[in-house]
Amino acid sequence: MSDDEQTPRTAGGTADGKTAGSAAGPRPEEIRFFGTTWVDHSGHYALRRAGLAAGALAAAVAACFVLRFAFQGLQIANTGGLVNGLVIVMFAVCSAIACRKTWEGFQRRPDDPAREDSLRSLKAIGFIGSLLAYAARCLTEAPGEKLHRAEYEAALARYEKRRDSRTGNPAARRKPKRGK
């Protein structure tokens, strides 16, 4: 697989990865809600980041109210102190793990994707932690921007190195002598 094929192409590309009127080379990977505006911070990038941070915080607050109503339902059902305590501990632990895993996902690709898939249900239970991690990351950059930027710049460097090694004047090359 070539370096160009490792980076997803933007919409409108052709089979060879080129679009009409654009330069050849690796394309930046799109980030949800930001597209490729993270590359040059265009298209109301800062406003979008602030809006997503506020939206994630609002969703986390709304989720806390929903969990509060669920906890009140447990109290009405008179399930007992042990069950109430276990539910609180479960949501707290799952939220902490989900927050940590979400934050790590913005910094590096997972070493073991199968393990990440097995943690999906735990992250779903601790969705408040994921929302808080997303909101905190939006305050500094687009979530995952640092990771995508490093990968994109490495792909550009590999492309330039490969392209530079192919350029030159073919007429100036020595032709191999044929043995007589």
mmCIF file with all atom_site columns, C-alpha atoms in Angstrom:
data_model
loop_
_atom_site.group_PDB
_atom_site.id
_atom_site.type_symbol
_atom_site.label_atom_id
_atom_site.label_alt_id
_atom_site.label_comp_id
_atom_site.label_asym_id
_atom_site.label_entity_id
_atom_site.label_seq_id
_atom_site.pdbx_PDB_ins_code
_atom_site.Cartn_x
_atom_site.Cartn_y
_atom_site.Cartn_z
_atom_site.occupancy
_atom_site.B_iso_or_equiv
_atom_site.pdbx_formal_charge
_atom_site.auth_seq_id
_atom_site.auth_comp_id
_atom_site.auth_asym_id
_atom_site.auth_atom_id
_atom_site.pdbx_PDB_model_num
ATOM 1   C CA . MET A 1 1   ? 0.000   0.000  0.000   1.00 0.00 ? 1   MET A CA 1
ATOM 2   C CA . SER A 1 2   ? 1.513   3.347  -0.972  1.00 0.00 ? 2   SER A CA 1
ATOM 3   C CA . ASP A 1 3   ? 1.634   6.400  1.244   1.00 0.00 ? 3   ASP A CA 1
ATOM 4   C CA . ASP A 1 4   ? -1.042  8.074  -0.848  1.00 0.00 ? 4   ASP A CA 1
ATOM 5   C CA . GLU A 1 5   ? -3.414  5.169  -0.260  1.00 0.00 ? 5   GLU A CA 1
ATOM 6   C CA . GLN A 1 6   ? -2.924  5.261  3.514   1.00 0.00 ? 6   GLN A CA 1
ATOM 7   C CA . THR A 1 7   ? -4.425  8.705  3.826   1.00 0.00 ? 7   THR A CA 1
ATOM 8   C CA . PRO A 1 8   ? -8.159  8.946  3.058   1.00 0.00 ? 8   PRO A CA 1
ATOM 9   C CA . ARG A 1 9   ? -9.064  11.118 0.125   1.00 0.00 ? 9   ARG A CA 1
ATOM 10  C CA . THR A 1 10  ? -11.518 13.957 0.244   1.00 0.00 ? 10  THR A CA 1
ATOM 11  C CA . ALA A 1 11  ? -14.812 13.772 -1.604  1.00 0.00 ? 11  ALA A CA 1
ATOM 12  C CA . GLY A 1 12  ? -14.647 14.402 -5.310  1.00 0.00 ? 12  GLY A CA 1
ATOM 13  C CA . GLY A 1 13  ? -11.335 12.642 -5.862  1.00 0.00 ? 13  GLY A CA 1
ATOM 14  C CA . THR A 1 14  ? -10.706 10.333 -8.756  1.00 0.00 ? 14  THR A CA 1
ATOM 15  C CA . ALA A 1 15  ? -9.470  6.775  -8.693  1.00 0.00 ? 15  ALA A CA 1
ATOM 16  C CA . ASP A 1 16  ? -5.840  7.894  -8.867  1.00 0.00 ? 16  ASP A CA 1
ATOM 17  C CA . GLY A 1 17  ? -6.319  10.284 -5.902  1.00 0.00 ? 17  GLY A CA 1
ATOM 18  C CA . LYS A 1 18  ? -6.206  13.499 -7.907  1.00 0.00 ? 18  LYS A CA 1
ATOM 19  C CA . THR A 1 19  ? -8.925  16.082 -8.186  1.00 0.00 ? 19  THR A CA 1
ATOM 20  C CA . ALA A 1 20  ? -9.345  18.499 -10.993 1.00 0.00 ? 20  ALA A CA 1
ATOM 21  C CA . GLY A 1 21  ? -6.983  21.418 -10.490 1.00 0.00 ? 21  GLY A CA 1
ATOM 22  C CA . SER A 1 22  ? -5.361  20.107 -7.308  1.00 0.00 ? 22  SER A CA 1
ATOM 23  C CA . ALA A 1 23  ? -1.829  18.994 -6.620  1.00 0.00 ? 23  ALA A CA 1
ATOM 24  C CA . ALA A 1 24  ? -0.969  15.338 -6.245  1.00 0.00 ? 24  ALA A CA 1
ATOM 25  C CA . GLY A 1 25  ? 0.064   14.019 -2.877  1.00 0.00 ? 25  GLY A CA 1
ATOM 26  C CA . PRO A 1 26  ? -1.440  12.898 0.383   1.00 0.00 ? 26  PRO A CA 1
ATOM 27  C CA . ARG A 1 27  ? -4.740  14.413 1.443   1.00 0.00 ? 27  ARG A CA 1
ATOM 28  C CA . PRO A 1 28  ? -5.479  15.398 5.051   1.00 0.00 ? 28  PRO A CA 1
ATOM 29  C CA . GLU A 1 29  ? -7.820  13.116 6.958   1.00 0.00 ? 29  GLU A CA 1
ATOM 30  C CA . GLU A 1 30  ? -11.140 14.676 7.870   1.00 0.00 ? 30  GLU A CA 1
ATOM 31  C CA . ILE A 1 31  ? -12.076 15.221 11.507  1.00 0.00 ? 31  ILE A CA 1
ATOM 32  C CA . ARG A 1 32  ? -15.740 14.997 12.478  1.00 0.00 ? 32  ARG A CA 1
ATOM 33  C CA . PHE A 1 33  ? -17.398 18.440 12.591  1.00 0.00 ? 33  PHE A CA 1
ATOM 34  C CA . PHE A 1 34  ? -14.221 20.083 11.214  1.00 0.00 ? 34  PHE A CA 1
ATOM 35  C CA . GLY A 1 35  ? -13.590 18.379 7.892   1.00 0.00 ? 35  GLY A CA 1
ATOM 36  C CA . THR A 1 36  ? -10.140 19.432 6.713   1.00 0.00 ? 36  THR A CA 1
ATOM 37  C CA . THR A 1 37  ? -10.333 22.974 8.118   1.00 0.00 ? 37  THR A CA 1
ATOM 38  C CA . TRP A 1 38  ? -7.981  21.884 10.911  1.00 0.00 ? 38  TRP A CA 1
ATOM 39  C CA . VAL A 1 39  ? -5.069  22.044 8.453   1.00 0.00 ? 39  VAL A CA 1
ATOM 40  C CA . ASP A 1 40  ? -5.143  25.825 8.022   1.00 0.00 ? 40  ASP A CA 1
ATOM 41  C CA . HIS A 1 41  ? -7.752  26.767 10.680  1.00 0.00 ? 41  HIS A CA 1
ATOM 42  C CA . SER A 1 42  ? -10.112 28.216 8.080   1.00 0.00 ? 42  SER A CA 1
ATOM 43  C CA . GLY A 1 43  ? -13.897 28.178 7.868   1.00 0.00 ? 43  GLY A CA 1
ATOM 44  C CA . HIS A 1 44  ? -14.761 29.548 11.338  1.00 0.00 ? 44  HIS A CA 1
ATOM 45  C CA . TYR A 1 45  ? -12.494 26.971 12.981  1.00 0.00 ? 45  TYR A CA 1
ATOM 46  C CA . ALA A 1 46  ? -12.280 28.732 16.378  1.00 0.00 ? 46  ALA A CA 1
ATOM 47  C CA . LEU A 1 47  ? -16.021 29.392 16.472  1.00 0.00 ? 47  LEU A CA 1
ATOM 48  C CA . ARG A 1 48  ? -16.714 25.766 15.629  1.00 0.00 ? 48  ARG A CA 1
ATOM 49  C CA . ARG A 1 49  ? -14.372 24.600 18.405  1.00 0.00 ? 49  ARG A CA 1
ATOM 50  C CA . ALA A 1 50  ? -16.066 26.864 20.956  1.00 0.00 ? 50  ALA A CA 1
ATOM 51  C CA . GLY A 1 51  ? -19.508 25.730 19.851  1.00 0.00 ? 51  GLY A CA 1
ATOM 52  C CA . LEU A 1 52  ? -18.581 22.064 20.088  1.00 0.00 ? 52  LEU A CA 1
ATOM 53  C CA . ALA A 1 53  ? -17.067 22.554 23.549  1.00 0.00 ? 53  ALA A CA 1
ATOM 54  C CA . ALA A 1 54  ? -20.238 24.269 24.743  1.00 0.00 ? 54  ALA A CA 1
ATOM 55  C CA . GLY A 1 55  ? -22.411 21.618 23.100  1.00 0.00 ? 55  GLY A CA 1
ATOM 56  C CA . ALA A 1 56  ? -20.457 18.765 24.690  1.00 0.00 ? 56  ALA A CA 1
ATOM 57  C CA . LEU A 1 57  ? -20.702 20.424 28.115  1.00 0.00 ? 57  LEU A CA 1
ATOM 58  C CA . ALA A 1 58  ? -24.446 20.980 27.660  1.00 0.00 ? 58  ALA A CA 1
ATOM 59  C CA . ALA A 1 59  ? -24.889 17.343 26.649  1.00 0.00 ? 59  ALA A CA 1
ATOM 60  C CA . ALA A 1 60  ? -22.914 16.242 29.733  1.00 0.00 ? 60  ALA A CA 1
ATOM 61  C CA . VAL A 1 61  ? -25.120 18.367 32.003  1.00 0.00 ? 61  VAL A CA 1
ATOM 62  C CA . ALA A 1 62  ? -28.277 16.975 30.365  1.00 0.00 ? 62  ALA A CA 1
ATOM 63  C CA . ALA A 1 63  ? -26.906 13.447 30.804  1.00 0.00 ? 63  ALA A CA 1
ATOM 64  C CA . CYS A 1 64  ? -26.305 14.125 34.497  1.00 0.00 ? 64  CYS A CA 1
ATOM 65  C CA . PHE A 1 65  ? -29.965 15.148 34.871  1.00 0.00 ? 65  PHE A CA 1
ATOM 66  C CA . VAL A 1 66  ? -31.072 11.948 33.133  1.00 0.00 ? 66  VAL A CA 1
ATOM 67  C CA . LEU A 1 67  ? -28.880 9.887  35.460  1.00 0.00 ? 67  LEU A CA 1
ATOM 68  C CA . ARG A 1 68  ? -30.304 11.787 38.430  1.00 0.00 ? 68  ARG A CA 1
ATOM 69  C CA . PHE A 1 69  ? -33.834 10.838 37.379  1.00 0.00 ? 69  PHE A CA 1
ATOM 70  C CA . ALA A 1 70  ? -32.750 7.212  36.961  1.00 0.00 ? 70  ALA A CA 1
ATOM 71  C CA . PHE A 1 71  ? -31.206 7.259  40.424  1.00 0.00 ? 71  PHE A CA 1
ATOM 72  C CA . GLN A 1 72  ? -34.418 8.726  41.855  1.00 0.00 ? 72  GLN A CA 1
ATOM 73  C CA . GLY A 1 73  ? -36.252 5.824  40.219  1.00 0.00 ? 73  GLY A CA 1
ATOM 74  C CA . LEU A 1 74  ? -34.003 3.427  42.106  1.00 0.00 ? 74  LEU A CA 1
ATOM 75  C CA . GLN A 1 75  ? -34.760 5.259  45.347  1.00 0.00 ? 75  GLN A CA 1
ATOM 76  C CA . ILE A 1 76  ? -38.506 5.101  44.681  1.00 0.00 ? 76  ILE A CA 1
ATOM 77  C CA . ALA A 1 77  ? -38.180 1.372  43.990  1.00 0.00 ? 77  ALA A CA 1
ATOM 78  C CA . ASN A 1 78  ? -36.585 1.106  47.420  1.00 0.00 ? 78  ASN A CA 1
ATOM 79  C CA . THR A 1 79  ? -33.774 -1.135 46.153  1.00 0.00 ? 79  THR A CA 1
ATOM 80  C CA . GLY A 1 80  ? -31.543 -0.473 49.125  1.00 0.00 ? 80  GLY A CA 1
ATOM 81  C CA . GLY A 1 81  ? -28.331 1.323  49.927  1.00 0.00 ? 81  GLY A CA 1
ATOM 82  C CA . LEU A 1 82  ? -26.016 -1.315 48.468  1.00 0.00 ? 82  LEU A CA 1
ATOM 83  C CA . VAL A 1 83  ? -27.582 -1.185 44.987  1.00 0.00 ? 83  VAL A CA 1
ATOM 84  C CA . ASN A 1 84  ? -27.659 2.619  45.032  1.00 0.00 ? 84  ASN A CA 1
ATOM 85  C CA . GLY A 1 85  ? -24.007 2.718  46.037  1.00 0.00 ? 85  GLY A CA 1
ATOM 86  C CA . LEU A 1 86  ? -23.017 0.201  43.346  1.00 0.00 ? 86  LEU A CA 1
ATOM 87  C CA . VAL A 1 87  ? -24.812 2.209  40.675  1.00 0.00 ? 87  VAL A CA 1
ATOM 88  C CA . ILE A 1 88  ? -23.005 5.398  41.709  1.00 0.00 ? 88  ILE A CA 1
ATOM 89  C CA . VAL A 1 89  ? -19.630 3.653  41.804  1.00 0.00 ? 89  VAL A CA 1
ATOM 90  C CA . MET A 1 90  ? -20.290 1.964  38.436  1.00 0.00 ? 90  MET A CA 1
ATOM 91  C CA . PHE A 1 91  ? -21.090 5.238  36.673  1.00 0.00 ? 91  PHE A CA 1
ATOM 92  C CA . ALA A 1 92  ? -18.157 7.021  38.322  1.00 0.00 ? 92  ALA A CA 1
ATOM 93  C CA . VAL A 1 93  ? -15.633 4.330  37.385  1.00 0.00 ? 93  VAL A CA 1
ATOM 94  C CA . CYS A 1 94  ? -16.989 3.914  33.856  1.00 0.00 ? 94  CYS A CA 1
ATOM 95  C CA . SER A 1 95  ? -16.967 7.682  33.325  1.00 0.00 ? 95  SER A CA 1
ATOM 96  C CA . ALA A 1 96  ? -13.363 7.939  34.526  1.00 0.00 ? 96  ALA A CA 1
ATOM 97  C CA . ILE A 1 97  ? -12.230 5.102  32.255  1.00 0.00 ? 97  ILE A CA 1
ATOM 98  C CA . ALA A 1 98  ? -14.178 6.495  29.290  1.00 0.00 ? 98  ALA A CA 1
ATOM 99  C CA . CYS A 1 99  ? -12.684 9.951  29.851  1.00 0.00 ? 99  CYS A CA 1
ATOM 100 C CA . ARG A 1 100 ? -9.147  8.547  29.956  1.00 0.00 ? 100 ARG A CA 1
ATOM 101 C CA . LYS A 1 101 ? -9.617  6.324  26.900  1.00 0.00 ? 101 LYS A CA 1
ATOM 102 C CA . THR A 1 102 ? -11.245 9.113  24.918  1.00 0.00 ? 102 THR A CA 1
ATOM 103 C CA . TRP A 1 103 ? -8.407  11.492 25.801  1.00 0.00 ? 103 TRP A CA 1
ATOM 104 C CA . GLU A 1 104 ? -5.801  8.875  24.812  1.00 0.00 ? 104 GLU A CA 1
ATOM 105 C CA . GLY A 1 105 ? -7.618  8.371  21.515  1.00 0.00 ? 105 GLY A CA 1
ATOM 106 C CA . PHE A 1 106 ? -6.983  12.015 20.656  1.00 0.00 ? 106 PHE A CA 1
ATOM 107 C CA . GLN A 1 107 ? -3.243  11.625 21.234  1.00 0.00 ? 107 GLN A CA 1
ATOM 108 C CA . ARG A 1 108 ? -2.383  8.320  19.525  1.00 0.00 ? 108 ARG A CA 1
ATOM 109 C CA . ARG A 1 109 ? -3.896  5.501  17.553  1.00 0.00 ? 109 ARG A CA 1
ATOM 110 C CA . PRO A 1 110 ? -4.892  2.484  19.661  1.00 0.00 ? 110 PRO A CA 1
ATOM 111 C CA . ASP A 1 111 ? -2.278  -0.265 19.886  1.00 0.00 ? 111 ASP A CA 1
ATOM 112 C CA . ASP A 1 112 ? -4.902  -2.993 19.928  1.00 0.00 ? 112 ASP A CA 1
ATOM 113 C CA . PRO A 1 113 ? -8.135  -2.120 18.065  1.00 0.00 ? 113 PRO A CA 1
ATOM 114 C CA . ALA A 1 114 ? -9.789  -5.318 19.317  1.00 0.00 ? 114 ALA A CA 1
ATOM 115 C CA . ARG A 1 115 ? -9.285  -4.167 22.908  1.00 0.00 ? 115 ARG A CA 1
ATOM 116 C CA . GLU A 1 116 ? -10.802 -0.792 22.063  1.00 0.00 ? 116 GLU A CA 1
ATOM 117 C CA . ASP A 1 117 ? -13.821 -2.567 20.594  1.00 0.00 ? 117 ASP A CA 1
ATOM 118 C CA . SER A 1 118 ? -14.226 -4.574 23.787  1.00 0.00 ? 118 SER A CA 1
ATOM 119 C CA . LEU A 1 119 ? -14.261 -1.326 25.784  1.00 0.00 ? 119 LEU A CA 1
ATOM 120 C CA . ARG A 1 120 ? -17.050 0.150  23.664  1.00 0.00 ? 120 ARG A CA 1
ATOM 121 C CA . SER A 1 121 ? -19.815 -0.863 26.095  1.00 0.00 ? 121 SER A CA 1
ATOM 122 C CA . LEU A 1 122 ? -17.853 0.525  29.033  1.00 0.00 ? 122 LEU A CA 1
ATOM 123 C CA . LYS A 1 123 ? -17.457 3.815  27.172  1.00 0.00 ? 123 LYS A CA 1
ATOM 124 C CA . ALA A 1 124 ? -21.197 3.827  26.461  1.00 0.00 ? 124 ALA A CA 1
ATOM 125 C CA . ILE A 1 125 ? -21.956 3.521  30.171  1.00 0.00 ? 125 ILE A CA 1
ATOM 126 C CA . GLY A 1 126 ? -19.417 6.233  31.009  1.00 0.00 ? 126 GLY A CA 1
ATOM 127 C CA . PHE A 1 127 ? -20.530 8.546  28.201  1.00 0.00 ? 127 PHE A CA 1
ATOM 128 C CA . ILE A 1 128 ? -20.392 11.563 30.516  1.00 0.00 ? 128 ILE A CA 1
ATOM 129 C CA . GLY A 1 129 ? -16.622 11.112 30.826  1.00 0.00 ? 129 GLY A CA 1
ATOM 130 C CA . SER A 1 130 ? -16.283 10.942 27.060  1.00 0.00 ? 130 SER A CA 1
ATOM 131 C CA . LEU A 1 131 ? -18.310 14.129 26.656  1.00 0.00 ? 131 LEU A CA 1
ATOM 132 C CA . LEU A 1 132 ? -16.182 15.928 29.232  1.00 0.00 ? 132 LEU A CA 1
ATOM 133 C CA . ALA A 1 133 ? -12.954 14.797 27.535  1.00 0.00 ? 133 ALA A CA 1
ATOM 134 C CA . TYR A 1 134 ? -14.299 15.968 24.169  1.00 0.00 ? 134 TYR A CA 1
ATOM 135 C CA . ALA A 1 135 ? -15.272 19.357 25.615  1.00 0.00 ? 135 ALA A CA 1
ATOM 136 C CA . ALA A 1 136 ? -11.890 19.814 27.292  1.00 0.00 ? 136 ALA A CA 1
ATOM 137 C CA . ARG A 1 137 ? -10.037 18.904 24.104  1.00 0.00 ? 137 ARG A CA 1
ATOM 138 C CA . CYS A 1 138 ? -12.126 21.356 22.066  1.00 0.00 ? 138 CYS A CA 1
ATOM 139 C CA . LEU A 1 139 ? -10.827 24.169 24.256  1.00 0.00 ? 139 LEU A CA 1
ATOM 140 C CA . THR A 1 140 ? -7.268  23.652 22.978  1.00 0.00 ? 140 THR A CA 1
ATOM 141 C CA . GLU A 1 141 ? -7.666  22.148 19.494  1.00 0.00 ? 141 GLU A CA 1
ATOM 142 C CA . ALA A 1 142 ? -9.966  20.095 17.328  1.00 0.00 ? 142 ALA A CA 1
ATOM 143 C CA . PRO A 1 143 ? -10.162 16.684 18.994  1.00 0.00 ? 143 PRO A CA 1
ATOM 144 C CA . GLY A 1 144 ? -7.452  14.576 17.379  1.00 0.00 ? 144 GLY A CA 1
ATOM 145 C CA . GLU A 1 145 ? -5.902  17.469 15.474  1.00 0.00 ? 145 GLU A CA 1
ATOM 146 C CA . LYS A 1 146 ? -2.422  16.949 16.915  1.00 0.00 ? 146 LYS A CA 1
ATOM 147 C CA . LEU A 1 147 ? -2.450  13.269 15.940  1.00 0.00 ? 147 LEU A CA 1
ATOM 148 C CA . HIS A 1 148 ? -3.816  13.937 12.448  1.00 0.00 ? 148 HIS A CA 1
ATOM 149 C CA . ARG A 1 149 ? -1.366  16.816 11.908  1.00 0.00 ? 149 ARG A CA 1
ATOM 150 C CA . ALA A 1 150 ? 1.630   14.635 12.830  1.00 0.00 ? 150 ALA A CA 1
ATOM 151 C CA . GLU A 1 151 ? 0.440   11.858 10.509  1.00 0.00 ? 151 GLU A CA 1
ATOM 152 C CA . TYR A 1 152 ? -0.300  14.303 7.681   1.00 0.00 ? 152 TYR A CA 1
ATOM 153 C CA . GLU A 1 153 ? 3.077   16.060 7.974   1.00 0.00 ? 153 GLU A CA 1
ATOM 154 C CA . ALA A 1 154 ? 4.859   12.685 8.026   1.00 0.00 ? 154 ALA A CA 1
ATOM 155 C CA . ALA A 1 155 ? 2.941   11.632 4.900   1.00 0.00 ? 155 ALA A CA 1
ATOM 156 C CA . LEU A 1 156 ? 3.858   14.929 3.205   1.00 0.00 ? 156 LEU A CA 1
ATOM 157 C CA . ALA A 1 157 ? 7.520   14.471 4.121   1.00 0.00 ? 157 ALA A CA 1
ATOM 158 C CA . ARG A 1 158 ? 7.513   10.900 2.741   1.00 0.00 ? 158 ARG A CA 1
ATOM 159 C CA . TYR A 1 159 ? 5.793   12.117 -0.424  1.00 0.00 ? 159 TYR A CA 1
ATOM 160 C CA . GLU A 1 160 ? 8.281   14.967 -0.935  1.00 0.00 ? 160 GLU A CA 1
ATOM 161 C CA . LYS A 1 161 ? 11.231  12.650 -0.337  1.00 0.00 ? 161 LYS A CA 1
ATOM 162 C CA . ARG A 1 162 ? 9.869   10.123 -2.805  1.00 0.00 ? 162 ARG A CA 1
ATOM 163 C CA . ARG A 1 163 ? 9.089   12.838 -5.356  1.00 0.00 ? 163 ARG A CA 1
ATOM 164 C CA . ASP A 1 164 ? 12.502  14.494 -5.013  1.00 0.00 ? 164 ASP A CA 1
ATOM 165 C CA . SER A 1 165 ? 14.264  11.194 -5.621  1.00 0.00 ? 165 SER A CA 1
ATOM 166 C CA . ARG A 1 166 ? 12.369  10.815 -8.920  1.00 0.00 ? 166 ARG A CA 1
ATOM 167 C CA . THR A 1 167 ? 12.991  14.296 -10.281 1.00 0.00 ? 167 THR A CA 1
ATOM 168 C CA . GLY A 1 168 ? 15.934  15.396 -12.362 1.00 0.00 ? 168 GLY A CA 1
ATOM 169 C CA . ASN A 1 169 ? 16.923  15.707 -15.950 1.00 0.00 ? 169 ASN A CA 1
ATOM 170 C CA . PRO A 1 170 ? 16.604  12.268 -17.547 1.00 0.00 ? 170 PRO A CA 1
ATOM 171 C CA . ALA A 1 171 ? 18.831  13.362 -20.462 1.00 0.00 ? 171 ALA A CA 1
ATOM 172 C CA . ALA A 1 172 ? 21.707  14.015 -18.053 1.00 0.00 ? 172 ALA A CA 1
ATOM 173 C CA . ARG A 1 173 ? 21.609  10.460 -16.755 1.00 0.00 ? 173 ARG A CA 1
ATOM 174 C CA . ARG A 1 174 ? 24.355  8.181  -17.894 1.00 0.00 ? 174 ARG A CA 1
ATOM 175 C CA . LYS A 1 175 ? 23.303  5.400  -20.102 1.00 0.00 ? 175 LYS A CA 1
ATOM 176 C CA . PRO A 1 176 ? 24.761  2.059  -19.175 1.00 0.00 ? 176 PRO A CA 1
ATOM 177 C CA . LYS A 1 177 ? 27.393  0.745  -21.557 1.00 0.00 ? 177 LYS A CA 1
ATOM 178 C CA . ARG A 1 178 ? 26.516  -2.363 -23.405 1.00 0.00 ? 178 ARG A CA 1
ATOM 179 C CA . GLY A 1 179 ? 28.991  -5.153 -23.293 1.00 0.00 ? 179 GLY A CA 1
ATOM 180 C CA . LYS A 1 180 ? 30.540  -6.116 -26.637 1.00 0.00 ? 180 LYS A CA 1
#
